[in-house]
């Protein structure tokens, strides 16, 4: 299980397929869909949090992980291995070239993390402030097996899916998901990108925790 508290924005990526559709958007709807959210340097992280991240069991993360202003001790279950420079640490859980950064590491890492958190908060405010959602309270928060067309989605509740969720759209389409409470994703669940949809155009904005597994 991966439990992330107070994460503003993050991305999910999986294989390509098609499942149950909400309905075909016309060209005008695609053109007028949600616009991008500028992540600034926060976009350099797969996970970026102010209050820590915990993992138990099997977890694999591709990309950087960062936390600030809380110290690196708030990143638990990762088996952190500090680099000799003390600028970053690594972990068997973070694969590829991903590194782990924290406010408690050696300068200039604290300054770098402060900037990233500020950019995250700006992006969070932007995403949370989008109005006139295309879909409101879809599935009463249960989005298991659904296919989401481009647009702005809004929930005042928790949101969850257990095994699959599909985003269907082209490479320029945008999705913004405003979630007032928690996001919970089942163990082994897949997020599927269909018809050219790309991960960097999917923005999840939660006001509480994100729990995977």
mmCIF file of C-alpha atoms in Angstrom:
data_model
loop_
_atom_site.group_PDB
_atom_site.id
_atom_site.type_symbol
_atom_site.label_atom_id
_atom_site.label_comp_id
_atom_site.label_asym_id
_atom_site.label_seq_id
_atom_site.Cartn_x
_atom_site.Cartn_y
_atom_site.Cartn_z
ATOM 1 C CA UNK A 1 0.000 0.000 0.000
ATOM 2 C CA UNK A 2 1.176 3.494 -0.842
ATOM 3 C CA UNK A 3 -0.292 6.266 1.288
ATOM 4 C CA UNK A 4 0.383 9.876 0.303
ATOM 5 C CA UNK A 5 -0.943 12.710 2.435
ATOM 6 C CA UNK A 6 -1.573 16.233 1.192
ATOM 7 C CA UNK A 7 -0.434 15.578 -2.355
ATOM 8 C CA UNK A 8 -1.665 18.259 -4.687
ATOM 9 C CA UNK A 9 -1.137 16.859 -8.149
ATOM 10 C CA UNK A 10 0.199 13.667 -9.571
ATOM 11 C CA UNK A 11 -0.054 11.471 -12.657
ATOM 12 C CA UNK A 12 -0.973 7.845 -13.295
ATOM 13 C CA UNK A 13 0.184 5.914 -16.351
ATOM 14 C CA UNK A 14 -0.636 2.430 -17.674
ATOM 15 C CA UNK A 15 -1.180 0.484 -20.883
ATOM 16 C CA UNK A 16 -3.434 1.319 -23.850
ATOM 17 C CA UNK A 17 -6.921 -0.212 -24.188
ATOM 18 C CA UNK A 18 -10.616 0.674 -24.414
ATOM 19 C CA UNK A 19 -13.472 -0.040 -21.974
ATOM 20 C CA UNK A 20 -16.971 1.274 -21.095
ATOM 21 C CA UNK A 21 -17.328 4.780 -22.517
ATOM 22 C CA UNK A 22 -19.210 7.705 -21.036
ATOM 23 C CA UNK A 23 -20.086 8.916 -24.503
ATOM 24 C CA UNK A 24 -18.359 10.349 -27.541
ATOM 25 C CA UNK A 25 -17.496 14.060 -27.259
ATOM 26 C CA UNK A 26 -17.918 16.085 -30.400
ATOM 27 C CA UNK A 27 -15.103 18.179 -31.884
ATOM 28 C CA UNK A 28 -16.422 21.354 -30.246
ATOM 29 C CA UNK A 29 -16.351 19.763 -26.804
ATOM 30 C CA UNK A 30 -12.771 18.626 -27.364
ATOM 31 C CA UNK A 31 -11.769 22.127 -28.503
ATOM 32 C CA UNK A 32 -13.345 23.769 -25.461
ATOM 33 C CA UNK A 33 -12.059 21.180 -22.973
ATOM 34 C CA UNK A 34 -10.056 22.014 -19.875
ATOM 35 C CA UNK A 35 -6.750 23.807 -20.390
ATOM 36 C CA UNK A 36 -3.406 22.688 -18.983
ATOM 37 C CA UNK A 37 -2.238 23.329 -15.433
ATOM 38 C CA UNK A 38 1.296 24.742 -15.175
ATOM 39 C CA UNK A 39 3.192 22.540 -12.712
ATOM 40 C CA UNK A 40 6.463 24.445 -12.845
ATOM 41 C CA UNK A 41 9.268 22.504 -11.167
ATOM 42 C CA UNK A 42 6.686 20.327 -9.370
ATOM 43 C CA UNK A 43 6.400 18.504 -12.682
ATOM 44 C CA UNK A 44 9.863 17.040 -12.049
ATOM 45 C CA UNK A 45 8.399 14.695 -9.414
ATOM 46 C CA UNK A 46 6.249 11.592 -9.611
ATOM 47 C CA UNK A 47 5.330 12.181 -5.951
ATOM 48 C CA UNK A 48 5.634 15.511 -4.171
ATOM 49 C CA UNK A 49 4.277 15.991 -0.670
ATOM 50 C CA UNK A 50 4.463 18.387 2.272
ATOM 51 C CA UNK A 51 3.704 15.841 5.005
ATOM 52 C CA UNK A 52 5.323 12.568 3.963
ATOM 53 C CA UNK A 53 4.656 9.334 2.113
ATOM 54 C CA UNK A 54 4.443 5.776 3.420
ATOM 55 C CA UNK A 55 4.588 2.484 1.549
ATOM 56 C CA UNK A 56 3.928 -1.067 2.735
ATOM 57 C CA UNK A 57 4.078 -4.202 0.601
ATOM 58 C CA UNK A 58 4.958 -4.167 -3.095
ATOM 59 C CA UNK A 59 5.430 -0.678 -4.561
ATOM 60 C CA UNK A 60 7.208 0.582 -7.672
ATOM 61 C CA UNK A 61 7.589 4.272 -8.499
ATOM 62 C CA UNK A 62 9.046 5.668 -11.716
ATOM 63 C CA UNK A 63 10.388 9.202 -11.246
ATOM 64 C CA UNK A 64 11.538 11.473 -8.447
ATOM 65 C CA UNK A 65 9.999 11.679 -4.982
ATOM 66 C CA UNK A 66 10.171 14.848 -2.884
ATOM 67 C CA UNK A 67 8.995 16.106 0.491
ATOM 68 C CA UNK A 68 9.147 19.529 2.135
ATOM 69 C CA UNK A 69 9.030 21.175 4.638
ATOM 70 C CA UNK A 70 8.930 17.894 6.536
ATOM 71 C CA UNK A 71 12.203 15.946 6.799
ATOM 72 C CA UNK A 72 13.221 12.818 4.938
ATOM 73 C CA UNK A 73 12.274 10.737 7.986
ATOM 74 C CA UNK A 74 8.640 11.216 6.876
ATOM 75 C CA UNK A 75 9.351 9.011 3.829
ATOM 76 C CA UNK A 76 8.835 5.568 5.366
ATOM 77 C CA UNK A 77 8.936 2.044 4.028
ATOM 78 C CA UNK A 78 11.284 2.987 1.173
ATOM 79 C CA UNK A 79 14.555 1.677 2.640
ATOM 80 C CA UNK A 80 16.293 4.954 1.812
ATOM 81 C CA UNK A 81 19.951 4.838 0.795
ATOM 82 C CA UNK A 82 21.633 8.223 1.224
ATOM 83 C CA UNK A 83 23.968 9.292 -1.568
ATOM 84 C CA UNK A 84 27.503 10.274 -0.514
ATOM 85 C CA UNK A 85 26.721 13.907 -1.411
ATOM 86 C CA UNK A 86 23.734 13.976 0.981
ATOM 87 C CA UNK A 87 21.847 15.812 -1.789
ATOM 88 C CA UNK A 88 19.433 12.940 -2.400
ATOM 89 C CA UNK A 89 18.745 9.329 -1.530
ATOM 90 C CA UNK A 90 17.749 6.300 -3.576
ATOM 91 C CA UNK A 91 15.439 3.382 -2.893
ATOM 92 C CA UNK A 92 14.686 -0.067 -4.319
ATOM 93 C CA UNK A 93 11.087 1.150 -4.540
ATOM 94 C CA UNK A 94 12.009 4.060 -6.837
ATOM 95 C CA UNK A 95 13.112 2.529 -10.125
ATOM 96 C CA UNK A 96 14.961 3.854 -13.159
ATOM 97 C CA UNK A 97 16.786 7.127 -12.601
ATOM 98 C CA UNK A 98 14.399 8.371 -9.902
ATOM 99 C CA UNK A 99 15.838 10.008 -6.789
ATOM 100 C CA UNK A 100 14.374 11.038 -3.447
ATOM 101 C CA UNK A 101 14.755 14.601 -2.168
ATOM 102 C CA UNK A 102 13.834 16.103 1.197
ATOM 103 C CA UNK A 103 14.069 19.454 2.939
ATOM 104 C CA UNK A 104 16.464 17.954 5.486
ATOM 105 C CA UNK A 105 19.108 17.054 2.911
ATOM 106 C CA UNK A 106 22.233 19.090 2.104
ATOM 107 C CA UNK A 107 21.988 22.467 0.333
ATOM 108 C CA UNK A 108 20.896 23.307 -2.345
ATOM 109 C CA UNK A 109 18.258 20.549 -1.984
ATOM 110 C CA UNK A 110 16.150 22.427 0.637
ATOM 111 C CA UNK A 111 15.878 25.476 -1.632
ATOM 112 C CA UNK A 112 15.052 23.256 -4.585
ATOM 113 C CA UNK A 113 12.287 21.593 -2.582
ATOM 114 C CA UNK A 114 10.873 24.920 -1.380
ATOM 115 C CA UNK A 115 10.522 26.047 -4.986
ATOM 116 C CA UNK A 116 8.908 22.773 -6.049
ATOM 117 C CA UNK A 117 6.371 22.912 -3.190
ATOM 118 C CA UNK A 118 5.541 26.532 -4.030
ATOM 119 C CA UNK A 119 4.975 25.559 -7.661
ATOM 120 C CA UNK A 120 2.805 22.645 -6.515
ATOM 121 C CA UNK A 121 0.658 24.921 -4.354
ATOM 122 C CA UNK A 122 0.220 27.371 -7.230
ATOM 123 C CA UNK A 123 -0.812 24.519 -9.515
ATOM 124 C CA UNK A 124 -3.161 23.137 -6.847
ATOM 125 C CA UNK A 125 -4.885 26.507 -6.511
ATOM 126 C CA UNK A 126 -5.244 26.757 -10.284
ATOM 127 C CA UNK A 127 -6.702 23.257 -10.663
ATOM 128 C CA UNK A 128 -9.017 23.621 -7.653
ATOM 129 C CA UNK A 129 -10.266 26.965 -8.921
ATOM 130 C CA UNK A 130 -11.517 25.718 -12.279
ATOM 131 C CA UNK A 131 -15.279 26.240 -12.593
ATOM 132 C CA UNK A 132 -18.198 24.896 -14.669
ATOM 133 C CA UNK A 133 -17.315 21.178 -14.508
ATOM 134 C CA UNK A 134 -18.366 18.943 -17.381
ATOM 135 C CA UNK A 135 -19.154 16.102 -14.952
ATOM 136 C CA UNK A 136 -20.235 16.418 -11.313
ATOM 137 C CA UNK A 137 -20.299 13.580 -8.760
ATOM 138 C CA UNK A 138 -19.791 10.954 -11.474
ATOM 139 C CA UNK A 139 -20.638 7.502 -10.121
ATOM 140 C CA UNK A 140 -21.118 9.044 -6.664
ATOM 141 C CA UNK A 141 -17.340 8.697 -6.414
ATOM 142 C CA UNK A 142 -17.145 5.111 -7.685
ATOM 143 C CA UNK A 143 -15.385 5.346 -11.059
ATOM 144 C CA UNK A 144 -14.420 1.673 -11.358
ATOM 145 C CA UNK A 145 -14.387 0.513 -14.992
ATOM 146 C CA UNK A 146 -15.395 3.880 -16.402
ATOM 147 C CA UNK A 147 -13.916 5.667 -19.402
ATOM 148 C CA UNK A 148 -13.398 9.375 -18.854
ATOM 149 C CA UNK A 149 -13.650 11.724 -21.795
ATOM 150 C CA UNK A 150 -11.654 14.990 -21.727
ATOM 151 C CA UNK A 151 -12.944 17.720 -19.455
ATOM 152 C CA UNK A 152 -13.325 18.955 -15.898
ATOM 153 C CA UNK A 153 -14.652 16.518 -13.268
ATOM 154 C CA UNK A 154 -15.720 17.444 -9.743
ATOM 155 C CA UNK A 155 -16.535 15.401 -6.650
ATOM 156 C CA UNK A 156 -17.428 16.529 -3.144
ATOM 157 C CA UNK A 157 -16.799 13.014 -1.843
ATOM 158 C CA UNK A 158 -14.114 10.354 -1.805
ATOM 159 C CA UNK A 159 -13.291 8.848 -5.210
ATOM 160 C CA UNK A 160 -12.224 5.246 -5.756
ATOM 161 C CA UNK A 161 -11.690 2.494 -8.285
ATOM 162 C CA UNK A 162 -10.561 -1.061 -7.662
ATOM 163 C CA UNK A 163 -9.148 -2.489 -10.888
ATOM 164 C CA UNK A 164 -9.406 -0.239 -13.949
ATOM 165 C CA UNK A 165 -10.022 3.288 -15.207
ATOM 166 C CA UNK A 166 -9.623 4.528 -18.780
ATOM 167 C CA UNK A 167 -8.884 7.986 -20.164
ATOM 168 C CA UNK A 168 -9.941 8.245 -23.805
ATOM 169 C CA UNK A 169 -8.866 11.186 -25.952
ATOM 170 C CA UNK A 170 -6.160 12.509 -28.216
ATOM 171 C CA UNK A 171 -2.700 13.773 -27.328
ATOM 172 C CA UNK A 172 -3.856 17.369 -26.796
ATOM 173 C CA UNK A 173 -6.912 16.603 -24.650
ATOM 174 C CA UNK A 174 -6.924 17.626 -20.975
ATOM 175 C CA UNK A 175 -8.490 16.046 -17.886
ATOM 176 C CA UNK A 176 -8.759 17.761 -14.510
ATOM 177 C CA UNK A 177 -10.225 15.776 -11.619
ATOM 178 C CA UNK A 178 -11.210 17.872 -8.594
ATOM 179 C CA UNK A 179 -11.626 15.615 -5.550
ATOM 180 C CA UNK A 180 -12.689 17.262 -2.297
ATOM 181 C CA UNK A 181 -11.680 14.295 -0.149
ATOM 182 C CA UNK A 182 -9.592 11.139 -0.692
ATOM 183 C CA UNK A 183 -8.607 9.131 -3.748
ATOM 184 C CA UNK A 184 -8.303 5.382 -3.177
ATOM 185 C CA UNK A 185 -6.979 3.016 -5.842
ATOM 186 C CA UNK A 186 -7.177 -0.757 -5.460
ATOM 187 C CA UNK A 187 -4.144 -3.030 -5.382
ATOM 188 C CA UNK A 188 -2.969 -3.818 -8.930
ATOM 189 C CA UNK A 189 -5.405 -1.366 -10.519
ATOM 190 C CA UNK A 190 -4.586 -0.105 -14.013
ATOM 191 C CA UNK A 191 -5.095 3.351 -15.454
ATOM 192 C CA UNK A 192 -5.462 2.900 -19.212
ATOM 193 C CA UNK A 193 -4.683 5.528 -21.839
ATOM 194 C CA UNK A 194 -6.709 5.148 -25.031
ATOM 195 C CA UNK A 195 -6.771 6.735 -28.506
ATOM 196 C CA UNK A 196 -3.647 8.847 -27.939
ATOM 197 C CA UNK A 197 -4.348 10.195 -24.433
ATOM 198 C CA UNK A 198 -1.104 11.009 -22.594
ATOM 199 C CA UNK A 199 -0.316 10.927 -18.894
ATOM 200 C CA UNK A 200 0.999 14.476 -18.593
ATOM 201 C CA UNK A 201 -2.412 15.909 -19.566
ATOM 202 C CA UNK A 202 -4.211 14.241 -16.635
ATOM 203 C CA UNK A 203 -4.354 16.315 -13.441
ATOM 204 C CA UNK A 204 -5.598 14.884 -10.139
ATOM 205 C CA UNK A 205 -6.331 17.502 -7.471
ATOM 206 C CA UNK A 206 -7.193 16.137 -4.037
ATOM 207 C CA UNK A 207 -7.747 17.971 -0.794
ATOM 208 C CA UNK A 208 -6.995 14.958 1.401
ATOM 209 C CA UNK A 209 -4.950 11.745 0.959
ATOM 210 C CA UNK A 210 -4.208 9.450 -1.969
ATOM 211 C CA UNK A 211 -4.090 5.748 -1.086
ATOM 212 C CA UNK A 212 -2.908 3.030 -3.473
ATOM 213 C CA UNK A 213 -3.450 -0.628 -2.630
#
